[in-house]
C-alpha atoms as a printed R data frame, in Angstrom:
    type eleno elety resid chain resno      x      y       z
1   ATOM     1    CA   UNK     A     1  0.274  0.102  -0.199
2   ATOM     2    CA   UNK     A     2  2.638  1.993   0.836
3   ATOM     3    CA   UNK     A     3  4.756  1.672  -2.107
4   ATOM     4    CA   UNK     A     4  1.059  2.145  -4.213
5   ATOM     5    CA   UNK     A     5  1.119  5.650  -2.193
6   ATOM     6    CA   UNK     A     6  4.563  6.758  -3.553
7   ATOM     7    CA   UNK     A     7  3.905  6.237  -6.670
8   ATOM     8    CA   UNK     A     8  1.211  7.755  -7.085
9   ATOM     9    CA   UNK     A     9  2.359 10.881  -5.535
10  ATOM    10    CA   UNK     A    10  5.756 10.850  -7.612
11  ATOM    11    CA   UNK     A    11  3.393 10.591 -10.896
12  ATOM    12    CA   UNK     A    12  1.688 13.305  -9.520
13  ATOM    13    CA   UNK     A    13  4.893 15.580  -9.339
14  ATOM    14    CA   UNK     A    14  6.717 14.611 -11.885
15  ATOM    15    CA   UNK     A    15  3.916 15.200 -14.460
16  ATOM    16    CA   UNK     A    16  2.822 18.449 -12.324
17  ATOM    17    CA   UNK     A    17  5.696 19.963 -13.525
18  ATOM    18    CA   UNK     A    18  5.085 19.555 -17.030
19  ATOM    19    CA   UNK     A    19  2.506 21.062 -19.296
20  ATOM    20    CA   UNK     A    20  0.598 18.662 -20.318
21  ATOM    21    CA   UNK     A    21  0.170 21.065 -24.147
22  ATOM    22    CA   UNK     A    22  3.953 20.788 -24.802
23  ATOM    23    CA   UNK     A    23  4.841 19.177 -27.350
24  ATOM    24    CA   UNK     A    24  8.634 18.330 -26.104
25  ATOM    25    CA   UNK     A    25  9.593 15.696 -28.755
26  ATOM    26    CA   UNK     A    26  9.528 18.533 -31.252
27  ATOM    27    CA   UNK     A    27 11.647 21.085 -29.401
28  ATOM    28    CA   UNK     A    28 13.669 18.478 -28.688
29  ATOM    29    CA   UNK     A    29 13.484 17.763 -31.992
30  ATOM    30    CA   UNK     A    30 14.207 20.728 -33.905
31  ATOM    31    CA   UNK     A    31 17.551 21.507 -31.455
32  ATOM    32    CA   UNK     A    32 19.258 18.689 -32.537
33  ATOM    33    CA   UNK     A    33 18.663 19.615 -35.620
34  ATOM    34    CA   UNK     A    34 19.722 23.090 -35.357
35  ATOM    35    CA   UNK     A    35 22.981 21.697 -33.245
36  ATOM    36    CA   UNK     A    36 24.129 18.777 -35.841
37  ATOM    37    CA   UNK     A    37 23.969 21.171 -38.668
38  ATOM    38    CA   UNK     A    38 25.553 23.742 -37.051
39  ATOM    39    CA   UNK     A    39 22.774 26.956 -37.307
40  ATOM    40    CA   UNK     A    40 22.641 27.589 -33.224
41  ATOM    41    CA   UNK     A    41 24.372 27.686 -30.003
42  ATOM    42    CA   UNK     A    42 22.075 28.219 -27.368
43  ATOM    43    CA   UNK     A    43 19.383 27.578 -24.658
44  ATOM    44    CA   UNK     A    44 15.476 27.879 -24.203
45  ATOM    45    CA   UNK     A    45 13.385 27.910 -20.846
46  ATOM    46    CA   UNK     A    46  9.575 27.409 -20.531
47  ATOM    47    CA   UNK     A    47  7.318 27.937 -18.053
48  ATOM    48    CA   UNK     A    48  3.840 27.852 -17.188
49  ATOM    49    CA   UNK     A    49  2.058 29.402 -14.213
50  ATOM    50    CA   UNK     A    50  6.073 29.836 -12.581
51  ATOM    51    CA   UNK     A    51  7.010 26.971 -13.287
52  ATOM    52    CA   UNK     A    52  9.459 25.524 -15.605
53  ATOM    53    CA   UNK     A    53  7.767 22.578 -18.178
54  ATOM    54    CA   UNK     A    54 11.165 23.394 -20.346
55  ATOM    55    CA   UNK     A    55 14.574 23.785 -21.106
56  ATOM    56    CA   UNK     A    56 17.936 22.960 -23.495
57  ATOM    57    CA   UNK     A    57 20.811 24.424 -24.398
58  ATOM    58    CA   UNK     A    58 22.776 23.047 -26.602
59  ATOM    59    CA   UNK     A    59 26.144 24.771 -28.006
60  ATOM    60    CA   UNK     A    60 29.247 26.356 -26.060
61  ATOM    61    CA   UNK     A    61 30.487 28.918 -24.422
62  ATOM    62    CA   UNK     A    62 34.299 29.153 -25.121
63  ATOM    63    CA   UNK     A    63 33.901 27.385 -28.119
64  ATOM    64    CA   UNK     A    64 37.985 26.727 -28.132
65  ATOM    65    CA   UNK     A    65 38.353 25.529 -24.831
66  ATOM    66    CA   UNK     A    66 35.336 23.735 -25.751
67  ATOM    67    CA   UNK     A    67 33.791 23.960 -23.038
68  ATOM    68    CA   UNK     A    68 29.557 23.622 -23.563
69  ATOM    69    CA   UNK     A    69 26.911 25.793 -22.803
70  ATOM    70    CA   UNK     A    70 23.991 24.176 -20.094
71  ATOM    71    CA   UNK     A    71 20.838 26.083 -18.961
72  ATOM    72    CA   UNK     A    72 22.935 28.082 -16.010
73  ATOM    73    CA   UNK     A    73 24.587 29.667 -19.103
74  ATOM    74    CA   UNK     A    74 25.191 33.972 -18.564
75  ATOM    75    CA   UNK     A    75 24.410 35.656 -22.445
76  ATOM    76    CA   UNK     A    76 23.886 39.310 -22.923
77  ATOM    77    CA   UNK     A    77 20.484 40.137 -24.292
78  ATOM    78    CA   UNK     A    78 20.718 43.300 -26.475
79  ATOM    79    CA   UNK     A    79 18.027 44.929 -26.268
80  ATOM    80    CA   UNK     A    80 15.649 42.268 -23.604
81  ATOM    81    CA   UNK     A    81 17.459 45.545 -21.627
82  ATOM    82    CA   UNK     A    82 15.099 47.919 -22.794
83  ATOM    83    CA   UNK     A    83 12.036 46.390 -20.117
84  ATOM    84    CA   UNK     A    84 14.475 46.417 -17.684
85  ATOM    85    CA   UNK     A    85 14.570 50.029 -17.826
86  ATOM    86    CA   UNK     A    86 11.391 50.551 -18.510
87  ATOM    87    CA   UNK     A    87 10.147 48.897 -15.894
88  ATOM    88    CA   UNK     A    88 12.315 51.591 -13.494
89  ATOM    89    CA   UNK     A    89 11.805 54.244 -14.763
90  ATOM    90    CA   UNK     A    90  7.974 53.633 -14.112
91  ATOM    91    CA   UNK     A    91  9.253 52.593 -10.458
92  ATOM    92    CA   UNK     A    92 10.846 55.944 -10.214
93  ATOM    93    CA   UNK     A    93  7.615 57.651 -11.177
94  ATOM    94    CA   UNK     A    94  5.897 55.150  -8.174
95  ATOM    95    CA   UNK     A    95  8.514 56.635  -6.259
96  ATOM    96    CA   UNK     A    96  7.416 59.772  -7.512
97  ATOM    97    CA   UNK     A    97 11.265 61.221  -8.648
98  ATOM    98    CA   UNK     A    98  9.968 61.496 -12.131
99  ATOM    99    CA   UNK     A    99  6.411 61.539 -14.670
100 ATOM   100    CA   UNK     A   100  6.287 60.299 -17.645
101 ATOM   101    CA   UNK     A   101  5.023 64.384 -19.007
102 ATOM   102    CA   UNK     A   102  7.866 65.681 -18.294
103 ATOM   103    CA   UNK     A   103 10.683 67.045 -21.228
104 ATOM   104    CA   UNK     A   104 14.070 66.185 -21.250
105 ATOM   105    CA   UNK     A   105 15.185 69.631 -21.772
106 ATOM   106    CA   UNK     A   106 16.881 69.659 -17.954
107 ATOM   107    CA   UNK     A   107 18.389 66.567 -18.303
108 ATOM   108    CA   UNK     A   108 19.475 67.103 -22.264
109 ATOM   109    CA   UNK     A   109 19.619 70.063 -23.276
110 ATOM   110    CA   UNK     A   110 22.204 69.589 -26.307
111 ATOM   111    CA   UNK     A   111 19.083 67.212 -27.850
112 ATOM   112    CA   UNK     A   112 17.400 68.953 -30.228
113 ATOM   113    CA   UNK     A   113 14.219 68.907 -29.944
114 ATOM   114    CA   UNK     A   114 14.783 68.855 -26.162
115 ATOM   115    CA   UNK     A   115 12.076 71.346 -24.960
116 ATOM   116    CA   UNK     A   116  9.391 69.290 -26.846
117 ATOM   117    CA   UNK     A   117 10.138 65.523 -26.238
118 ATOM   118    CA   UNK     A   118  8.867 63.912 -22.651
119 ATOM   119    CA   UNK     A   119 10.468 60.866 -20.933
120 ATOM   120    CA   UNK     A   120  6.885 58.955 -22.158
121 ATOM   121    CA   UNK     A   121  8.312 59.329 -26.525
122 ATOM   122    CA   UNK     A   122 11.570 57.907 -24.787
123 ATOM   123    CA   UNK     A   123 10.010 54.869 -24.118
124 ATOM   124    CA   UNK     A   124  7.901 53.898 -26.623
125 ATOM   125    CA   UNK     A   125 10.753 55.529 -29.593
126 ATOM   126    CA   UNK     A   126  8.501 59.012 -30.450
127 ATOM   127    CA   UNK     A   127 11.415 61.213 -29.947
128 ATOM   128    CA   UNK     A   128 12.466 61.748 -33.458
129 ATOM   129    CA   UNK     A   129 16.161 61.232 -32.320
130 ATOM   130    CA   UNK     A   130 18.244 58.830 -34.532
131 ATOM   131    CA   UNK     A   131 19.917 56.015 -33.645
132 ATOM   132    CA   UNK     A   132 23.697 55.916 -32.708
133 ATOM   133    CA   UNK     A   133 23.753 52.094 -33.775
134 ATOM   134    CA   UNK     A   134 22.841 53.227 -37.686
135 ATOM   135    CA   UNK     A   135 26.203 56.225 -37.960
136 ATOM   136    CA   UNK     A   136 28.438 54.856 -40.490
137 ATOM   137    CA   UNK     A   137 31.121 54.897 -38.139
138 ATOM   138    CA   UNK     A   138 29.987 52.765 -35.270
139 ATOM   139    CA   UNK     A   139 31.305 49.618 -35.708
140 ATOM   140    CA   UNK     A   140 34.701 51.616 -35.888
141 ATOM   141    CA   UNK     A   141 34.452 52.895 -32.151
142 ATOM   142    CA   UNK     A   142 31.906 49.920 -30.969
143 ATOM   143    CA   UNK     A   143 34.521 47.893 -29.009
144 ATOM   144    CA   UNK     A   144 36.206 51.039 -26.624
145 ATOM   145    CA   UNK     A   145 34.719 53.020 -23.476
146 ATOM   146    CA   UNK     A   146 32.573 55.937 -23.900
147 ATOM   147    CA   UNK     A   147 32.339 58.468 -21.583
148 ATOM   148    CA   UNK     A   148 28.115 59.487 -20.624
149 ATOM   149    CA   UNK     A   149 29.767 62.986 -22.024
150 ATOM   150    CA   UNK     A   150 30.748 61.175 -25.330
151 ATOM   151    CA   UNK     A   151 27.919 59.648 -25.824
152 ATOM   152    CA   UNK     A   152 25.533 62.383 -25.208
153 ATOM   153    CA   UNK     A   153 27.855 64.117 -27.728
154 ATOM   154    CA   UNK     A   154 27.507 61.191 -30.463
155 ATOM   155    CA   UNK     A   155 23.360 61.622 -29.733
156 ATOM   156    CA   UNK     A   156 23.034 64.838 -29.812
157 ATOM   157    CA   UNK     A   157 25.143 65.458 -32.668
158 ATOM   158    CA   UNK     A   158 22.312 63.247 -35.580
159 ATOM   159    CA   UNK     A   159 19.572 64.187 -37.636
160 ATOM   160    CA   UNK     A   160 16.693 64.248 -35.793
161 ATOM   161    CA   UNK     A   161 14.447 61.654 -37.303
162 ATOM   162    CA   UNK     A   162 11.052 63.264 -36.832
163 ATOM   163    CA   UNK     A   163  9.109 65.767 -35.358
164 ATOM   164    CA   UNK     A   164  8.487 64.156 -32.084
165 ATOM   165    CA   UNK     A   165  5.265 62.475 -31.074
166 ATOM   166    CA   UNK     A   166  4.653 62.221 -34.740
167 ATOM   167    CA   UNK     A   167  5.045 58.131 -35.481
168 ATOM   168    CA   UNK     A   168  6.702 55.959 -33.804
169 ATOM   169    CA   UNK     A   169 10.600 55.048 -34.314
170 ATOM   170    CA   UNK     A   170 13.280 52.291 -33.244
171 ATOM   171    CA   UNK     A   171 16.198 53.788 -31.610
172 ATOM   172    CA   UNK     A   172 18.459 52.838 -28.811
173 ATOM   173    CA   UNK     A   173 19.221 56.274 -27.922
174 ATOM   174    CA   UNK     A   174 16.155 56.498 -26.500
175 ATOM   175    CA   UNK     A   175 16.878 54.067 -24.102
176 ATOM   176    CA   UNK     A   176 20.566 55.232 -23.643
177 ATOM   177    CA   UNK     A   177 19.026 59.254 -22.207
178 ATOM   178    CA   UNK     A   178 16.650 57.389 -19.759
179 ATOM   179    CA   UNK     A   179 19.715 55.107 -18.407
180 ATOM   180    CA   UNK     A   180 21.005 58.876 -17.361
181 ATOM   181    CA   UNK     A   181 17.863 59.756 -16.644
182 ATOM   182    CA   UNK     A   182 17.464 57.022 -13.837
183 ATOM   183    CA   UNK     A   183 21.512 58.010 -12.874
184 ATOM   184    CA   UNK     A   184 20.582 61.098 -11.648
185 ATOM   185    CA   UNK     A   185 17.206 60.424  -9.670
186 ATOM   186    CA   UNK     A   186 18.968 59.018  -7.697
187 ATOM   187    CA   UNK     A   187 21.810 59.311  -7.777
188 ATOM   188    CA   UNK     A   188 23.971 55.849  -8.257
189 ATOM   189    CA   UNK     A   189 24.995 53.637 -11.218
190 ATOM   190    CA   UNK     A   190 22.342 52.299 -13.881
191 ATOM   191    CA   UNK     A   191 24.007 48.365 -12.321
192 ATOM   192    CA   UNK     A   192 23.558 50.092  -8.704
193 ATOM   193    CA   UNK     A   193 19.668 50.923  -9.621
194 ATOM   194    CA   UNK     A   194 19.014 47.741 -11.562
195 ATOM   195    CA   UNK     A   195 20.519 45.290  -8.310
196 ATOM   196    CA   UNK     A   196 18.714 47.608  -5.506
197 ATOM   197    CA   UNK     A   197 15.281 47.894  -7.224
198 ATOM   198    CA   UNK     A   198 15.227 44.413  -9.281
199 ATOM   199    CA   UNK     A   199 17.500 41.819  -8.787
200 ATOM   200    CA   UNK     A   200 17.944 41.577  -5.266
201 ATOM   201    CA   UNK     A   201 14.128 41.937  -4.478
202 ATOM   202    CA   UNK     A   202 12.868 39.343  -7.145
203 ATOM   203    CA   UNK     A   203 16.443 37.688  -6.219
204 ATOM   204    CA   UNK     A   204 17.475 37.338  -9.766
205 ATOM   205    CA   UNK     A   205 20.689 35.455  -9.566
206 ATOM   206    CA   UNK     A   206 22.423 35.035 -12.910
207 ATOM   207    CA   UNK     A   207 21.439 38.642 -14.081
208 ATOM   208    CA   UNK     A   208 23.001 41.590 -13.516
209 ATOM   209    CA   UNK     A   209 25.015 44.892 -15.375
210 ATOM   210    CA   UNK     A   210 27.817 43.489 -17.811
211 ATOM   211    CA   UNK     A   211 31.252 44.101 -18.237
212 ATOM   212    CA   UNK     A   212 33.583 42.260 -19.714
213 ATOM   213    CA   UNK     A   213 32.987 39.284 -21.581
214 ATOM   214    CA   UNK     A   214 33.957 36.121 -18.453
215 ATOM   215    CA   UNK     A   215 33.833 32.546 -19.283
216 ATOM   216    CA   UNK     A   216 34.573 31.521 -16.079
217 ATOM   217    CA   UNK     A   217 31.933 33.441 -14.940
218 ATOM   218    CA   UNK     A   218 29.230 31.117 -16.711
219 ATOM   219    CA   UNK     A   219 28.857 33.485 -19.574
220 ATOM   220    CA   UNK     A   220 29.841 33.234 -23.131
221 ATOM   221    CA   UNK     A   221 31.300 34.627 -26.300
222 ATOM   222    CA   UNK     A   222 29.342 34.997 -29.465
223 ATOM   223    CA   UNK     A   223 30.517 33.624 -32.628
224 ATOM   224    CA   UNK     A   224 29.390 33.013 -36.120
225 ATOM   225    CA   UNK     A   225 29.315 29.984 -38.804
226 ATOM   226    CA   UNK     A   226 31.614 29.889 -41.843
227 ATOM   227    CA   UNK     A   227 33.039 26.140 -42.108
228 ATOM   228    CA   UNK     A   228 33.340 26.171 -37.778
229 ATOM   229    CA   UNK     A   229 32.500 28.638 -35.150
230 ATOM   230    CA   UNK     A   230 34.274 32.254 -35.135
231 ATOM   231    CA   UNK     A   231 34.443 34.423 -32.892
232 ATOM   232    CA   UNK     A   232 33.239 37.967 -32.228
233 ATOM   233    CA   UNK     A   233 34.329 40.745 -31.654
234 ATOM   234    CA   UNK     A   234 32.742 42.145 -28.295
235 ATOM   235    CA   UNK     A   235 30.711 45.448 -27.868
236 ATOM   236    CA   UNK     A   236 32.251 48.065 -24.287
237 ATOM   237    CA   UNK     A   237 28.899 47.790 -22.220
238 ATOM   238    CA   UNK     A   238 29.611 51.740 -21.401
239 ATOM   239    CA   UNK     A   239 27.573 51.737 -25.056
240 ATOM   240    CA   UNK     A   240 24.436 50.039 -25.096
241 ATOM   241    CA   UNK     A   241 23.476 50.946 -20.939
242 ATOM   242    CA   UNK     A   242 20.244 49.978 -20.120
243 ATOM   243    CA   UNK     A   243 19.490 50.189 -23.938
244 ATOM   244    CA   UNK     A   244 21.766 46.886 -24.408
245 ATOM   245    CA   UNK     A   245 24.071 46.289 -21.438
246 ATOM   246    CA   UNK     A   246 22.510 43.239 -19.383
247 ATOM   247    CA   UNK     A   247 23.619 40.460 -18.593
248 ATOM   248    CA   UNK     A   248 20.814 36.995 -18.117
249 ATOM   249    CA   UNK     A   249 19.668 33.629 -19.189
250 ATOM   250    CA   UNK     A   250 16.403 32.455 -19.954
251 ATOM   251    CA   UNK     A   251 15.334 30.737 -16.810
252 ATOM   252    CA   UNK     A   252 15.651 34.168 -14.698
253 ATOM   253    CA   UNK     A   253 14.673 35.968 -17.584
254 ATOM   254    CA   UNK     A   254 11.179 33.936 -17.205
255 ATOM   255    CA   UNK     A   255 11.185 34.702 -13.741
256 ATOM   256    CA   UNK     A   256 11.391 38.511 -14.907
257 ATOM   257    CA   UNK     A   257  8.775 38.844 -17.264
258 ATOM   258    CA   UNK     A   258  6.305 36.518 -14.555
259 ATOM   259    CA   UNK     A   259  7.265 38.512 -11.774
260 ATOM   260    CA   UNK     A   260  6.145 41.505 -13.879
261 ATOM   261    CA   UNK     A   261  2.773 40.843 -15.766
262 ATOM   262    CA   UNK     A   262  1.873 39.367 -11.527
263 ATOM   263    CA   UNK     A   263  2.597 43.073 -10.667
264 ATOM   264    CA   UNK     A   264  5.275 42.410  -8.342
265 ATOM   265    CA   UNK     A   265  7.578 45.456  -9.776
266 ATOM   266    CA   UNK     A   266  5.213 48.248 -10.914
267 ATOM   267    CA   UNK     A   267  1.690 48.961 -10.444
268 ATOM   268    CA   UNK     A   268 -0.732 46.685 -12.996
269 ATOM   269    CA   UNK     A   269 -1.959 50.834 -14.083
270 ATOM   270    CA   UNK     A   270  1.509 51.396 -15.038
271 ATOM   271    CA   UNK     A   271  2.164 47.909 -16.957
272 ATOM   272    CA   UNK     A   272 -1.170 48.595 -19.086
273 ATOM   273    CA   UNK     A   273  1.156 51.522 -20.058
274 ATOM   274    CA   UNK     A   274  3.636 49.368 -21.024
275 ATOM   275    CA   UNK     A   275  1.567 47.093 -22.608
276 ATOM   276    CA   UNK     A   276 -0.272 49.773 -24.801
277 ATOM   277    CA   UNK     A   277  0.846 49.872 -28.644
278 ATOM   278    CA   UNK     A   278  1.048 52.618 -30.611
279 ATOM   279    CA   UNK     A   279  2.575 52.752 -33.810
280 ATOM   280    CA   UNK     A   280  3.887 48.988 -33.401
281 ATOM   281    CA   UNK     A   281  5.632 50.087 -30.089
282 ATOM   282    CA   UNK     A   282  4.578 49.859 -26.129
283 ATOM   283    CA   UNK     A   283  6.637 51.404 -23.590
284 ATOM   284    CA   UNK     A   284 10.047 48.781 -24.015
285 ATOM   285    CA   UNK     A   285  7.625 46.312 -25.082
286 ATOM   286    CA   UNK     A   286  6.018 44.622 -28.942
287 ATOM   287    CA   UNK     A   287  3.287 42.717 -29.279
288 ATOM   288    CA   UNK     A   288  4.490 39.652 -30.816
289 ATOM   289    CA   UNK     A   289  1.575 38.355 -33.631
290 ATOM   290    CA   UNK     A   290  0.811 34.893 -33.288
291 ATOM   291    CA   UNK     A   291 -2.647 33.819 -34.549
292 ATOM   292    CA   UNK     A   292 -5.651 35.932 -32.173
293 ATOM   293    CA   UNK     A   293 -3.401 34.681 -29.379
294 ATOM   294    CA   UNK     A   294 -1.571 38.517 -26.845
295 ATOM   295    CA   UNK     A   295  1.629 37.733 -26.455
296 ATOM   296    CA   UNK     A   296  3.855 40.750 -25.148
297 ATOM   297    CA   UNK     A   297  7.586 40.767 -24.718
298 ATOM   298    CA   UNK     A   298 11.204 42.160 -26.925
299 ATOM   299    CA   UNK     A   299 14.160 40.651 -28.762
300 ATOM   300    CA   UNK     A   300 17.591 41.615 -27.991
301 ATOM   301    CA   UNK     A   301 20.845 41.643 -30.331
302 ATOM   302    CA   UNK     A   302 24.324 42.804 -29.800
303 ATOM   303    CA   UNK     A   303 27.383 41.506 -31.646
304 ATOM   304    CA   UNK     A   304 26.312 37.783 -32.466
305 ATOM   305    CA   UNK     A   305 24.537 37.404 -29.329
306 ATOM   306    CA   UNK     A   306 20.007 37.850 -30.272
307 ATOM   307    CA   UNK     A   307 17.603 36.527 -27.761
308 ATOM   308    CA   UNK     A   308 13.633 36.792 -27.458
309 ATOM   309    CA   UNK     A   309 11.941 37.074 -24.280
310 ATOM   310    CA   UNK     A   310  8.095 36.527 -24.666
311 ATOM   311    CA   UNK     A   311  4.670 36.242 -22.590
312 ATOM   312    CA   UNK     A   312  1.361 34.886 -22.509
313 ATOM   313    CA   UNK     A   313 -0.691 36.437 -20.021
314 ATOM   314    CA   UNK     A   314 -4.005 34.543 -20.594
315 ATOM   315    CA   UNK     A   315 -1.478 31.315 -20.266
316 ATOM   316    CA   UNK     A   316  0.236 32.614 -18.144
317 ATOM   317    CA   UNK     A   317  3.325 30.603 -20.027
318 ATOM   318    CA   UNK     A   318  7.076 32.654 -20.524
319 ATOM   319    CA   UNK     A   319  9.244 31.437 -23.229
320 ATOM   320    CA   UNK     A   320 13.224 33.068 -23.603
321 ATOM   321    CA   UNK     A   321 15.735 31.925 -25.706
322 ATOM   322    CA   UNK     A   322 19.233 33.347 -26.090
323 ATOM   323    CA   UNK     A   323 21.984 32.044 -28.223
324 ATOM   324    CA   UNK     A   324 25.746 32.896 -28.694
325 ATOM   325    CA   UNK     A   325 25.647 32.017 -32.465
326 ATOM   326    CA   UNK     A   326 22.911 31.545 -35.269
327 ATOM   327    CA   UNK     A   327 22.193 30.744 -38.632
328 ATOM   328    CA   UNK     A   328 18.703 30.341 -38.590
329 ATOM   329    CA   UNK     A   329 15.358 32.694 -37.824
330 ATOM   330    CA   UNK     A   330 14.460 33.228 -34.245
331 ATOM   331    CA   UNK     A   331 11.225 33.628 -35.297
332 ATOM   332    CA   UNK     A   332 10.984 30.118 -36.446
333 ATOM   333    CA   UNK     A   333 12.303 28.587 -33.319
334 ATOM   334    CA   UNK     A   334  9.305 30.766 -30.949
335 ATOM   335    CA   UNK     A   335  7.046 29.486 -34.133
336 ATOM   336    CA   UNK     A   336  7.807 25.766 -32.936
337 ATOM   337    CA   UNK     A   337  7.555 26.685 -29.140
338 ATOM   338    CA   UNK     A   338  4.168 27.972 -29.607
339 ATOM   339    CA   UNK     A   339  3.108 25.211 -32.573
340 ATOM   340    CA   UNK     A   340  4.285 22.612 -30.181
341 ATOM   341    CA   UNK     A   341  2.076 24.153 -26.983
342 ATOM   342    CA   UNK     A   342 -0.742 24.928 -29.031
343 ATOM   343    CA   UNK     A   343 -0.573 21.658 -31.261
344 ATOM   344    CA   UNK     A   344 -0.378 23.477 -34.729
345 ATOM   345    CA   UNK     A   345  1.564 22.198 -37.484
346 ATOM   346    CA   UNK     A   346  5.096 22.784 -38.034
347 ATOM   347    CA   UNK     A   347  7.983 21.852 -40.820
348 ATOM   348    CA   UNK     A   348 11.023 21.206 -39.418
349 ATOM   349    CA   UNK     A   349 13.729 23.117 -41.500
350 ATOM   350    CA   UNK     A   350 15.666 21.033 -43.860
351 ATOM   351    CA   UNK     A   351 19.561 21.714 -44.355
């Protein structure tokens, strides 16, 4: 009888941790195929109702030393950092340190139209400030340290893309400026603010503002593939800051976005503002299309690192995957995950 009760309990505990919907065999098959054909290196985690229902890792943290990746590998997450930064701005609003409708001329008098650009315009990419990463000479200096003054000078020197609040156009410059605003408001570095306001309260063990890549700390290099994996250059993190400078991994990212939607970081009212899409952009968020589903999140890319973070509020489904080398579209990876969850058709790639 005791053995029977133990078996029933074990079966419940084992199966309760896994979604009855998710086709894990399909996901395993995709990642085996990508690994075999040198199309992808990275990690994925999928959570439902706060419980991990799938994870996988392929490839290497450090190819030269054959250091294989696992679910604890940490990646530069690029522009997924913008969700963190937008959350911090809304926390500053809740701390009554700033309001979304104030203009940025007191912070950045050298920025064109600064007296017409609001904090809100920075958040949802309606400022008209050009994106410095599109400059022809960007890759001449992106691996070198840049001071705050130098970054503001580079941003201010660009031509205005459009008059403020007349359209939406993605610009990393917006979130670099939001980083500097946060530092002015709290009189601390962005890394300290991030740690104090989000990382420690949520107990995120694998998330922090990045520095030089350290593979001995379970970080990974990024690579491109041309017959073999070639190590990429390394952007200096003084440049992307809150626009793209955070290091994390898929399990931490899922917990972060679950906590955000559960009201554990900012108020539901402010979360709704983040989710409100205007001309394709929310405030630190995008809305991903998949049939009639509501999916919120962000993508990220820096050097050869590419990442996706997505959340389906109705299903309470969180999906995060980070790669440090790929020759396969992340949209296809996300489609495979969603089709595996919703029992839709998916055509495996042929290489």
